[in-house]
């Protein structure tokens, strides 16, 4: 898969044809090839407010997203432009330009709401673009933000404690950036200069009063403050006062633009390049091009069925696809590395098992890196089974290679012996002693052959057994030996055969022990890496929950400072809910951790045929790691 994009021009990602949303397959193919993490910047705002020009500037160009100079909206649906990130070489910058909100040519205003909600769900930085000033009218036009609680769900099921689902929006909503175009006011408040960010925060302060108009006016302010913890503002002067230049701004050179506007545009671009975050889902799941592809399809399909896009459901869908791919990637790595590192036949079984252990460890690590939300470790168990089958395949190949190599060597070494037998060399008095010496020399020569592999003794034993009838015939025909001598020789031959059988049995028992030890290492490795992943996931979850709590406490504190005591008290239910979530996550005695490890361990033990007593030692050892955290 290609690591980064190579897009010369933007492409429509979500088509909006007669108010029906659909996903462009060509755009999905582009996303599918991007394996890098994404920084996704979406811009939303009223039509004809210069959104597309600002997005083009992020690519360092004036051209790209279509611009227009008429009162008609130029962009339809959501357009995408994937470019190399200018300051993060291992990231791709994805720009999403949305069709203008409030287009008079549209029939159903709900269509705008879905475009707005999709932009919020898909991006990591959400740019809201408006004209002139942030006033009452501008906030009224941003009524779409108040509809997000009806258009997006965090969880698939409602809460029994009646806490709003939107409480958790902050855990996956993007940063909010308000860009104000053609700004002509002085950045002053009560006679003192203020920053652009302070200007935004002042505009978002709630208006005192209980009448319905005031409450309606406050609703967009409250939603922005509640849903978007990180907020930023940029104001832009008019690019030029020349109407003709404005109408053809994509062909206007920089020296024809207002220097102040250029500086402001450069500041905006610099902020995006430096501060725009990598797109992530809940609990720190990084979004790549392929993952964004799945999210777009899932969300649009859900909207078209008349349902509300749900992050939890989208992540579940994504996890199913990603975890299947992670299993395949890990299994392929195991096969490739085993093939590269093994030289069959291996001298000993242990040599193969050590290579297997190293390759398995790497394969599990690859699976852990590329998988998430593996409920009940179903995908990891699948990987255990696949690797077990592949290992058995390599063991069989190793045995077959050893058998063939040993048989070929024995055939070569025994040529002289077999020719002597055929020539009657041993059919003379004292012939048996000659035969015995020739056979012993063959065994010595065979023993000196290097890297015969695990079947060396078995193949030799098979060859010697094939010689028993011939040797007996030579012995019986040897007139130099008495009947008593022959009986002694036969007894010695039986004893040597029994000793060799005993040696073979010992070897098999030793190999069984080595196989058992390898299974124990496999169990240990799987549980150890799963434990590390569970610990990391718990830390990510705690970090996310603490961030949500910190934000709610700040919202409550701001409401108190502004004199809205009742509203601040209303936040208490959400704060208490979040505190309970944190306490449950922190609880060292939470049984599911140990239970998850124990259940997983027992299931893969049955796959690996590992003794239950050993499993108990492993699980008790690794589960103690949770206590130390």
Coordinates of C-alpha atoms in Angstrom, one line a residue:
X1 CA 0.0 0.0 0.0
X2 CA 1.3 3.5 -0.9
X3 CA 2.3 5.5 2.1
X4 CA 1.2 9.0 0.9
X5 CA -1.0 10.6 -1.7
X6 CA -0.2 12.0 -5.1
X7 CA -3.3 14.1 -6.0
X8 CA -2.8 16.9 -8.5
X9 CA -6.4 18.1 -8.1
X10 CA -9.3 17.8 -5.6
X11 CA -12.0 15.1 -6.1
X12 CA -15.6 14.9 -4.9
X13 CA -15.7 12.6 -1.9
X14 CA -19.4 12.9 -0.9
X15 CA -21.7 13.7 -3.8
X16 CA -24.9 15.6 -3.2
X17 CA -27.3 14.9 -6.1
X18 CA -30.9 16.1 -5.6
X19 CA -30.3 16.1 -1.8
X20 CA -29.2 12.4 -1.9
X21 CA -25.8 11.8 -0.5
X22 CA -23.5 9.2 -2.1
X23 CA -19.8 8.3 -1.9
X24 CA -17.5 8.7 -4.9
X25 CA -15.8 5.3 -5.5
X26 CA -12.7 7.0 -7.1
X27 CA -12.2 9.1 -4.0
X28 CA -12.4 5.9 -1.9
X29 CA -9.7 4.3 -4.0
X30 CA -7.4 7.2 -3.3
X31 CA -8.0 7.0 0.5
X32 CA -7.5 3.2 0.4
X33 CA -3.9 3.7 -0.8
X34 CA -3.0 6.1 2.0
X35 CA -1.5 4.2 5.0
X36 CA -0.2 7.3 6.8
X37 CA -2.0 8.9 9.7
X38 CA -4.2 11.9 8.5
X39 CA -4.5 15.5 9.6
X40 CA -8.0 16.3 8.3
X41 CA -9.1 19.9 7.9
X42 CA -12.7 20.6 6.9
X43 CA -14.2 24.0 6.2
X44 CA -17.9 24.8 6.5
X45 CA -19.8 28.1 6.1
X46 CA -22.4 30.0 4.1
X47 CA -22.0 29.8 0.4
X48 CA -20.0 32.5 -1.4
X49 CA -17.8 33.4 1.6
X50 CA -14.4 32.3 0.2
X51 CA -14.1 28.9 1.9
X52 CA -12.5 27.3 -1.2
X53 CA -9.9 30.0 -1.6
X54 CA -8.7 29.6 2.0
X55 CA -8.4 25.8 1.5
X56 CA -6.4 26.3 -1.7
X57 CA -4.0 28.4 0.2
X58 CA -3.3 25.5 2.5
X59 CA -1.8 23.7 -0.5
X60 CA 0.3 26.7 -1.4
X61 CA -1.9 27.3 -4.5
X62 CA -4.6 29.7 -5.7
X63 CA -6.2 27.0 -7.9
X64 CA -7.7 23.6 -6.9
X65 CA -11.0 23.7 -5.2
X66 CA -13.4 25.5 -7.6
X67 CA -14.0 29.1 -6.9
X68 CA -16.9 31.2 -8.2
X69 CA -17.8 34.8 -8.5
X70 CA -21.6 34.6 -8.8
X71 CA -24.3 34.2 -6.2
X72 CA -24.6 30.5 -7.0
X73 CA -22.9 27.9 -4.8
X74 CA -19.9 26.5 -6.6
X75 CA -19.1 23.4 -4.5
X76 CA -21.6 20.6 -4.1
X77 CA -21.3 17.9 -1.5
X78 CA -17.9 17.4 0.1
X79 CA -14.7 17.7 -2.0
X80 CA -11.4 16.2 -0.9
X81 CA -7.7 17.1 -1.6
X82 CA -5.0 14.8 -0.2
X83 CA -1.5 16.4 -0.2
X84 CA 1.8 15.6 1.6
X85 CA 1.8 17.3 5.0
X86 CA 4.2 20.3 4.7
X87 CA 5.7 19.8 8.2
X88 CA 4.9 16.2 9.2
X89 CA 6.6 14.0 6.7
X90 CA 4.9 10.9 8.0
X91 CA 1.4 12.4 7.7
X92 CA -1.0 13.2 4.9
X93 CA -3.0 16.5 5.0
X94 CA -6.6 15.9 3.9
X95 CA -8.6 19.0 3.0
X96 CA -12.4 18.8 2.9
X97 CA -14.2 21.7 1.2
X98 CA -18.0 21.5 1.8
X99 CA -20.8 23.0 -0.2
X100 CA -22.1 26.4 1.0
X101 CA -24.7 26.3 3.7
X102 CA -27.9 28.2 3.2
X103 CA -28.0 27.9 -0.6
X104 CA -31.4 29.3 -1.7
X105 CA -31.5 26.7 -4.5
X106 CA -31.8 23.9 -2.1
X107 CA -35.2 22.6 -1.1
X108 CA -34.5 20.7 2.2
X109 CA -32.4 22.5 4.8
X110 CA -31.8 19.2 6.5
X111 CA -29.4 18.5 3.7
X112 CA -27.1 21.3 5.0
X113 CA -27.3 19.8 8.5
X114 CA -26.1 16.5 7.3
X115 CA -23.2 18.1 5.4
X116 CA -22.3 20.0 8.6
X117 CA -22.5 16.8 10.8
X118 CA -20.4 14.8 8.3
X119 CA -17.7 17.5 8.3
X120 CA -17.6 17.4 12.1
X121 CA -17.3 13.6 12.1
X122 CA -14.7 13.3 9.5
X123 CA -12.2 16.0 10.4
X124 CA -9.7 16.7 13.2
X125 CA -9.8 20.5 12.7
X126 CA -13.2 22.1 11.9
X127 CA -13.0 25.6 10.2
X128 CA -16.2 27.6 10.3
X129 CA -16.0 30.5 7.8
X130 CA -18.2 33.6 8.1
X131 CA -18.2 37.2 7.0
X132 CA -17.7 40.5 8.6
X133 CA -18.1 39.9 12.4
X134 CA -19.2 37.4 15.0
X135 CA -22.5 38.9 16.1
X136 CA -26.0 37.7 16.9
X137 CA -26.8 37.1 13.2
X138 CA -23.6 35.1 12.7
X139 CA -24.4 32.9 15.6
X140 CA -27.9 32.4 14.4
X141 CA -26.6 31.3 11.1
X142 CA -24.5 28.7 13.0
X143 CA -27.7 27.0 14.2
X144 CA -26.4 23.7 12.7
X145 CA -24.2 23.2 15.7
X146 CA -27.4 23.0 17.9
X147 CA -28.7 20.2 15.8
X148 CA -25.6 17.9 16.3
X149 CA -27.2 16.2 19.3
X150 CA -30.0 15.0 17.0
X151 CA -27.6 14.1 14.1
X152 CA -24.7 12.4 15.9
X153 CA -24.5 9.7 18.6
X154 CA -21.5 8.7 20.6
X155 CA -23.0 5.4 21.9
X156 CA -25.3 2.9 20.2
X157 CA -27.6 2.5 23.2
X158 CA -29.1 5.2 25.5
X159 CA -27.8 5.6 29.0
X160 CA -29.9 4.3 32.0
X161 CA -28.7 7.3 34.1
X162 CA -30.2 9.8 31.6
X163 CA -27.0 11.6 31.1
X164 CA -26.9 13.2 27.7
X165 CA -25.0 11.2 25.0
X166 CA -23.5 14.5 23.9
X167 CA -21.5 14.6 27.1
X168 CA -18.9 12.4 25.3
X169 CA -18.8 14.5 22.1
X170 CA -15.7 16.3 23.4
X171 CA -13.8 13.0 23.3
X172 CA -13.9 12.8 19.5
X173 CA -15.0 16.2 18.2
X174 CA -12.5 18.2 16.2
X175 CA -10.8 21.5 17.2
X176 CA -13.0 24.5 16.3
X177 CA -11.5 27.3 14.3
X178 CA -13.7 30.4 13.4
X179 CA -12.4 32.4 10.4
X180 CA -14.0 35.8 10.0
X181 CA -13.6 37.2 6.5
X182 CA -13.7 40.9 5.4
X183 CA -13.3 41.9 9.1
X184 CA -13.3 45.7 9.5
X185 CA -13.7 46.2 13.2
X186 CA -11.0 47.1 15.7
X187 CA -10.0 44.2 18.1
X188 CA -10.9 46.3 21.2
X189 CA -13.0 45.5 24.2
X190 CA -13.9 48.1 26.8
X191 CA -11.2 50.3 25.4
X192 CA -8.5 47.6 25.6
X193 CA -6.9 45.7 22.7
X194 CA -7.8 42.0 22.6
X195 CA -6.6 39.0 20.6
X196 CA -8.6 37.2 18.0
X197 CA -9.2 34.3 20.4
X198 CA -10.4 36.7 23.1
X199 CA -12.8 38.2 20.6
X200 CA -14.3 34.8 19.9
X201 CA -14.6 33.8 23.6
X202 CA -16.3 37.2 24.3
X203 CA -18.8 36.6 21.5
X204 CA -19.5 33.1 22.9
X205 CA -20.5 34.5 26.4
X206 CA -24.1 33.8 27.2
X207 CA -26.6 36.6 27.2
X208 CA -28.5 37.0 30.6
X209 CA -32.2 36.6 30.5
X210 CA -34.9 33.9 30.6
X211 CA -37.1 34.8 27.6
X212 CA -37.3 32.3 24.8
X213 CA -35.4 34.6 22.3
X214 CA -32.4 34.9 24.6
X215 CA -32.4 31.1 25.2
X216 CA -32.5 30.5 21.5
X217 CA -29.7 33.0 21.0
X218 CA -27.6 31.3 23.7
X219 CA -28.0 27.8 22.3
X220 CA -25.3 27.9 19.6
X221 CA -23.0 29.6 22.1
X222 CA -23.6 26.8 24.7
X223 CA -23.1 24.0 22.1
X224 CA -19.8 25.4 20.8
X225 CA -18.6 25.8 24.4
X226 CA -19.7 22.3 25.4
X227 CA -18.7 20.3 22.4
X228 CA -15.5 22.0 21.3
X229 CA -12.9 22.2 24.1
X230 CA -10.2 23.7 21.8
X231 CA -11.2 26.9 20.0
X232 CA -9.3 29.3 17.8
X233 CA -10.2 32.5 15.8
X234 CA -8.7 34.2 12.8
X235 CA -9.8 37.5 11.3
X236 CA -9.0 38.5 7.7
X237 CA -9.1 41.9 6.1
X238 CA -10.6 42.2 2.6
X239 CA -8.1 40.7 0.1
X240 CA -8.5 43.8 -2.1
X241 CA -10.9 46.6 -2.7
X242 CA -10.8 46.0 -6.4
X243 CA -14.1 44.3 -7.4
X244 CA -12.7 43.0 -10.7
X245 CA -9.7 41.4 -8.9
X246 CA -12.0 39.9 -6.3
X247 CA -14.1 38.3 -9.0
X248 CA -11.0 36.6 -10.4
X249 CA -9.1 36.1 -7.2
X250 CA -7.6 32.7 -8.1
X251 CA -5.6 34.4 -10.9
X252 CA -4.5 37.4 -8.8
X253 CA -0.8 37.5 -7.9
X254 CA 0.2 38.1 -4.3
X255 CA 1.6 41.5 -4.9
X256 CA -1.9 42.7 -5.9
X257 CA -3.4 41.5 -2.6
X258 CA -3.6 43.5 0.6
X259 CA -0.3 42.8 2.6
X260 CA -2.4 42.6 5.8
X261 CA -4.6 39.9 4.2
X262 CA -1.5 38.0 3.1
X263 CA 0.0 38.1 6.6
X264 CA -3.3 36.9 8.1
X265 CA -3.6 34.1 5.5
X266 CA 0.0 33.0 6.2
X267 CA -0.7 33.0 10.0
X268 CA -3.8 30.8 9.4
X269 CA -1.8 28.3 7.3
X270 CA 1.1 28.3 9.7
X271 CA -1.3 27.5 12.6
X272 CA -2.9 24.6 10.7
X273 CA 0.5 23.1 9.7
X274 CA 1.8 23.4 13.2
X275 CA -1.2 22.8 15.5
X276 CA -3.9 20.8 13.5
X277 CA -4.0 17.4 15.2
X278 CA -3.9 13.9 13.8
X279 CA -7.4 12.6 13.3
X280 CA -8.2 10.1 16.0
X281 CA -11.2 8.2 17.2
X282 CA -12.1 7.3 20.8
X283 CA -9.2 6.1 23.0
X284 CA -6.5 7.4 20.7
X285 CA -7.3 5.2 17.6
X286 CA -5.3 6.9 14.8
X287 CA -7.2 7.4 11.5
X288 CA -5.3 6.5 8.3
X289 CA -6.6 7.0 4.7
X290 CA -8.0 3.5 4.6
X291 CA -9.8 4.0 8.0
X292 CA -11.2 7.3 6.8
X293 CA -12.6 5.5 3.8
X294 CA -14.5 3.1 6.0
X295 CA -15.8 5.9 8.2
X296 CA -17.1 7.9 5.2
X297 CA -19.0 4.9 3.7
X298 CA -20.4 3.9 7.1
X299 CA -21.7 7.4 8.0
X300 CA -23.2 8.1 4.5
X301 CA -24.9 4.7 4.4
X302 CA -26.3 5.3 7.9
X303 CA -27.7 8.7 6.9
X304 CA -29.3 7.3 3.7
X305 CA -31.1 4.7 5.8
X306 CA -32.7 7.4 7.8
X307 CA -30.7 6.6 11.0
X308 CA -28.3 8.8 12.9
X309 CA -24.5 8.2 12.5
X310 CA -23.1 6.6 15.6
X311 CA -19.4 6.7 16.4
X312 CA -19.5 3.5 18.4
X313 CA -21.1 1.6 15.5
X314 CA -18.7 3.1 13.0
X315 CA -15.7 2.1 15.2
X316 CA -17.1 -1.5 15.5
X317 CA -17.5 -1.7 11.7
X318 CA -14.0 -0.3 11.3
X319 CA -12.5 -2.7 13.9
X320 CA -14.0 -5.8 12.1
X321 CA -12.3 -4.8 8.9
X322 CA -9.0 -3.6 10.4
X323 CA -8.7 -6.6 12.7
X324 CA -9.2 -9.0 9.9
X325 CA -6.5 -7.2 7.9
X326 CA -4.2 -7.2 11.0
X327 CA -4.6 -11.0 11.4
X328 CA -3.7 -11.4 7.7
X329 CA -0.7 -9.0 8.0
X330 CA 0.6 -10.7 11.0
X331 CA 0.2 -14.2 9.6
X332 CA 1.9 -13.2 6.3
X333 CA 4.8 -11.7 8.3
X334 CA 5.2 -15.0 10.2
X335 CA 5.2 -17.0 7.0
X336 CA 7.6 -14.7 5.2
X337 CA 10.1 -14.5 8.1
X338 CA 10.0 -18.3 8.7
X339 CA 10.7 -19.0 5.1
X340 CA 13.6 -16.4 5.0
X341 CA 15.2 -17.5 8.3
X342 CA 14.9 -21.3 8.2
X343 CA 17.4 -23.4 6.3
X344 CA 15.7 -26.8 6.0
X345 CA 16.4 -29.3 7.3
X346 CA 17.3 -27.7 10.7
X347 CA 19.9 -29.5 12.6
X348 CA 17.6 -29.9 15.6
X349 CA 13.9 -29.3 16.4
X350 CA 15.0 -26.6 18.9
X351 CA 16.6 -24.6 16.2
X352 CA 13.3 -24.4 14.3
X353 CA 11.3 -23.7 17.5
X354 CA 13.6 -20.8 18.3
X355 CA 13.1 -19.2 14.9
X356 CA 9.3 -19.9 15.3
X357 CA 9.3 -18.1 18.7
X358 CA 11.0 -15.0 17.3
X359 CA 8.7 -14.8 14.2
X360 CA 5.6 -15.4 16.3
X361 CA 6.6 -12.6 18.7
X362 CA 7.0 -10.2 15.8
X363 CA 3.7 -11.4 14.3
X364 CA 1.8 -10.8 17.5
X365 CA 3.4 -7.4 17.9
X366 CA 2.2 -6.5 14.3
X367 CA -1.3 -7.7 15.2
X368 CA -1.3 -5.6 18.3
X369 CA -0.1 -2.5 16.5
X370 CA -2.8 -2.7 13.8
X371 CA -5.8 -4.0 15.7
X372 CA -8.2 -2.4 18.2
X373 CA -11.5 -3.1 19.9
X374 CA -10.8 -6.9 19.6
X375 CA -13.9 -7.9 21.7
X376 CA -13.2 -11.1 23.6
X377 CA -9.9 -11.3 21.7
X378 CA -11.6 -13.2 18.9
X379 CA -9.2 -12.0 16.2
X380 CA -6.1 -12.7 18.4
X381 CA -7.4 -16.3 19.0
X382 CA -7.8 -16.6 15.2
X383 CA -4.2 -15.5 14.8
X384 CA -3.0 -18.1 17.4
X385 CA -4.8 -20.8 15.5
X386 CA -3.4 -19.7 12.1
X387 CA 0.2 -19.5 13.4
X388 CA -0.2 -22.9 15.1
X389 CA -1.3 -24.4 11.8
X390 CA 1.5 -22.7 9.9
X391 CA 4.1 -23.8 12.5
X392 CA 2.9 -27.4 12.1
X393 CA 3.3 -27.0 8.3
X394 CA 6.9 -25.9 8.8
X395 CA 7.5 -28.8 11.2
X396 CA 6.2 -31.2 8.5
X397 CA 8.3 -29.6 5.8
X398 CA 11.4 -29.8 8.1
X399 CA 10.8 -33.6 8.7
X400 CA 10.2 -34.2 5.0
X401 CA 13.4 -32.3 4.1
X402 CA 15.3 -34.3 6.7
X403 CA 14.0 -37.6 5.5
X404 CA 14.8 -36.9 1.9
X405 CA 18.3 -35.5 2.7
X406 CA 19.1 -38.5 4.9
X407 CA 17.8 -41.1 2.5
X408 CA 19.8 -39.5 -0.4
X409 CA 23.0 -39.5 1.8
X410 CA 22.4 -43.1 2.9
X411 CA 21.8 -44.2 -0.7
X412 CA 25.1 -42.6 -1.7
X413 CA 27.1 -44.0 1.3
X414 CA 25.6 -47.5 1.0
X415 CA 26.4 -47.9 -2.7
X416 CA 29.7 -49.8 -2.1
X417 CA 28.0 -52.0 0.6
X418 CA 25.1 -52.9 -1.7
X419 CA 27.5 -53.6 -4.6
X420 CA 29.6 -55.9 -2.4
X421 CA 26.4 -57.8 -1.3
X422 CA 25.4 -58.2 -4.9
X423 CA 28.9 -59.4 -5.9
X424 CA 28.9 -62.0 -3.2
X425 CA 31.8 -60.4 -1.4
X426 CA 30.4 -61.5 2.0
X427 CA 29.4 -65.0 0.9
X428 CA 32.7 -66.5 2.1
X429 CA 34.0 -67.9 5.5
X430 CA 34.4 -64.8 7.8
X431 CA 32.1 -62.9 5.5
X432 CA 29.8 -61.8 8.3
X433 CA 32.7 -60.0 10.1
X434 CA 33.6 -58.3 6.8
X435 CA 29.9 -57.2 6.4
X436 CA 29.7 -55.9 10.0
X437 CA 32.9 -53.8 9.5
X438 CA 31.5 -52.4 6.3
X439 CA 28.2 -51.6 8.0
X440 CA 30.0 -49.9 11.0
X441 CA 32.1 -47.8 8.5
X442 CA 28.8 -46.7 6.8
X443 CA 27.3 -45.7 10.1
X444 CA 30.4 -43.7 11.0
X445 CA 30.4 -41.9 7.7
X446 CA 26.7 -41.2 8.0
X447 CA 27.2 -39.8 11.5
X448 CA 29.8 -37.3 10.2
X449 CA 27.4 -35.9 7.6
X450 CA 26.3 -32.4 8.9
X451 CA 22.8 -31.0 9.3
X452 CA 20.9 -34.2 8.7
X453 CA 18.0 -32.9 10.7
X454 CA 15.4 -34.3 13.0
X455 CA 14.8 -37.6 11.1
X456 CA 18.5 -38.6 11.0
X457 CA 18.3 -41.4 13.5
X458 CA 14.9 -42.6 12.3
X459 CA 16.1 -42.9 8.7
X460 CA 19.2 -44.7 9.8
X461 CA 17.2 -47.1 11.9
X462 CA 14.9 -47.8 9.0
X463 CA 17.9 -48.5 6.8
X464 CA 19.4 -50.9 9.4
X465 CA 16.1 -52.7 9.8
X466 CA 16.0 -53.2 6.0
X467 CA 19.4 -54.9 6.3
X468 CA 18.4 -57.4 9.0
X469 CA 17.3 -60.2 6.6
X470 CA 20.4 -59.7 4.5
X471 CA 22.7 -59.8 7.5
X472 CA 21.0 -62.9 8.8
X473 CA 21.5 -64.6 5.5
X474 CA 25.2 -63.7 5.5
X475 CA 25.5 -64.9 9.1
X476 CA 23.9 -68.2 8.4
X477 CA 26.1 -68.9 5.4
X478 CA 29.3 -68.0 7.2
X479 CA 31.1 -71.4 7.7
X480 CA 33.8 -69.8 9.9
X481 CA 31.2 -69.4 12.7
X482 CA 29.8 -72.1 15.0
X483 CA 26.2 -72.3 15.9
X484 CA 27.1 -70.8 19.3
X485 CA 28.9 -67.9 17.7
X486 CA 25.9 -67.2 15.4
X487 CA 23.6 -67.2 18.4
X488 CA 25.8 -64.7 20.2
X489 CA 25.9 -62.5 17.1
X490 CA 22.1 -62.6 16.7
X491 CA 21.6 -61.7 20.4
X492 CA 24.0 -58.8 20.1
X493 CA 22.1 -57.6 17.0
X494 CA 18.8 -57.7 18.8
X495 CA 20.3 -55.8 21.7
X496 CA 21.7 -53.1 19.4
X497 CA 18.3 -52.8 17.6
X498 CA 16.5 -52.4 21.0
X499 CA 19.1 -49.8 22.1
X500 CA 18.5 -47.8 18.9
X501 CA 14.8 -48.0 19.4
X502 CA 15.3 -46.7 23.0
X503 CA 17.4 -43.8 21.7
X504 CA 14.6 -43.0 19.2
X505 CA 12.0 -43.0 22.0
X506 CA 14.2 -40.7 24.1
X507 CA 14.6 -38.3 21.1
X508 CA 10.8 -38.3 20.6
X509 CA 10.2 -37.6 24.3
X510 CA 12.8 -34.8 24.2
X511 CA 11.1 -33.3 21.2
X512 CA 7.7 -33.5 22.9
X513 CA 9.2 -31.7 25.8
X514 CA 10.6 -29.0 23.5
X515 CA 7.2 -28.7 21.7
X516 CA 5.5 -28.3 25.1
X517 CA 8.0 -25.6 26.1
X518 CA 7.4 -23.8 22.8
X519 CA 3.7 -23.9 23.4
X520 CA 4.3 -22.4 26.9
X521 CA 6.3 -19.6 25.4
X522 CA 3.6 -19.0 22.8
X523 CA 1.0 -18.7 25.5
X524 CA 3.2 -16.5 27.6
X525 CA 4.0 -14.2 24.6
X526 CA 0.3 -13.9 23.7
X527 CA -0.8 -13.0 27.2
X528 CA 2.1 -10.7 27.9
X529 CA 1.5 -8.6 24.7
X530 CA -2.3 -8.6 25.4
X531 CA -1.6 -7.4 28.9
X532 CA 0.5 -4.5 27.6
X533 CA -2.2 -3.6 25.2
X534 CA -4.9 -3.7 27.8
X535 CA -2.8 -1.5 30.1
X536 CA -2.2 1.0 27.2
X537 CA -5.9 1.0 26.4
X538 CA -6.8 1.7 30.0
X539 CA -4.3 4.6 30.2
X540 CA -5.8 6.0 26.9
X541 CA -9.3 5.7 28.3
X542 CA -8.4 7.4 31.6
X543 CA -6.6 10.2 29.7
X544 CA -9.8 10.7 27.5
X545 CA -12.1 10.6 30.5
X546 CA -10.0 13.0 32.5
X547 CA -9.9 15.4 29.5
X548 CA -13.7 15.2 29.3
X549 CA -14.0 15.9 33.1
X550 CA -11.5 18.8 32.9
X551 CA -13.5 20.4 30.1
X552 CA -16.8 20.1 31.9
X553 CA -15.3 21.6 35.0
X554 CA -14.0 24.5 32.9
X555 CA -17.4 25.0 31.4
X556 CA -19.0 24.9 34.8
X557 CA -16.5 27.4 36.2
X558 CA -17.1 29.8 33.2
X559 CA -20.8 29.6 33.7
X560 CA -20.4 30.5 37.4
X561 CA -18.1 33.5 36.5
X562 CA -20.7 34.7 34.0
X563 CA -23.4 34.6 36.7
X564 CA -25.3 31.5 35.4
X565 CA -25.5 29.6 38.6
X566 CA -28.5 27.4 37.6
X567 CA -26.8 26.4 34.3
X568 CA -23.6 25.6 36.1
X569 CA -25.5 23.3 38.5
X570 CA -27.1 21.6 35.6
X571 CA -23.6 20.4 34.5
X572 CA -23.2 18.6 37.8
X573 CA -25.0 15.4 36.5
X574 CA -22.5 15.2 33.6
X575 CA -19.5 15.8 36.0
X576 CA -20.7 13.2 38.5
X577 CA -21.2 10.7 35.6
X578 CA -17.7 11.3 34.3
X579 CA -16.2 11.0 37.8
X580 CA -17.9 7.6 38.2
X581 CA -16.5 6.5 34.8
X582 CA -13.0 7.5 36.0
X583 CA -13.4 5.7 39.3
X584 CA -14.6 2.5 37.6
X585 CA -11.6 2.6 35.1
X586 CA -9.1 3.3 37.9
X587 CA -10.4 0.5 40.2
X588 CA -7.5 -1.9 40.5
X589 CA -9.9 -4.7 41.6
X590 CA -12.0 -4.4 38.5
X591 CA -12.6 -8.1 37.8
X592 CA -13.0 -7.9 34.0
X593 CA -9.2 -7.4 33.5
X594 CA -8.2 -10.7 35.3
X595 CA -11.3 -12.4 33.9
X596 CA -10.4 -11.4 30.3
X597 CA -6.9 -12.6 30.7
X598 CA -8.0 -15.9 32.3
X599 CA -10.7 -16.6 29.7
X600 CA -8.4 -15.7 26.8
X601 CA -5.6 -17.8 28.3
X602 CA -7.8 -20.9 28.7
X603 CA -9.1 -20.6 25.2
X604 CA -5.7 -20.4 23.6
X605 CA -4.4 -23.1 26.0
X606 CA -6.9 -25.5 24.5
X607 CA -5.7 -24.5 21.0
X608 CA -2.1 -25.0 22.0
X609 CA -2.8 -28.0 24.3
X610 CA -1.0 -26.2 27.2
X611 CA -1.5 -27.5 30.8
X612 CA -3.9 -25.5 32.9
X613 CA -1.5 -25.4 35.8
X614 CA 1.0 -23.5 33.7
X615 CA -1.7 -21.1 32.5
X616 CA -2.5 -20.2 36.2
X617 CA 1.1 -19.2 36.8
X618 CA 1.3 -17.0 33.6
X619 CA -2.1 -15.2 34.2
X620 CA -1.4 -14.5 37.9
X621 CA 2.0 -13.1 36.9
X622 CA 0.9 -10.8 34.1
X623 CA -2.4 -9.6 35.8
X624 CA -0.2 -8.3 38.7
X625 CA 1.0 -5.7 36.2
X626 CA -2.4 -4.0 36.4
X627 CA -2.0 -3.6 40.2
X628 CA 1.3 -1.8 39.6
X629 CA -0.2 0.8 37.3

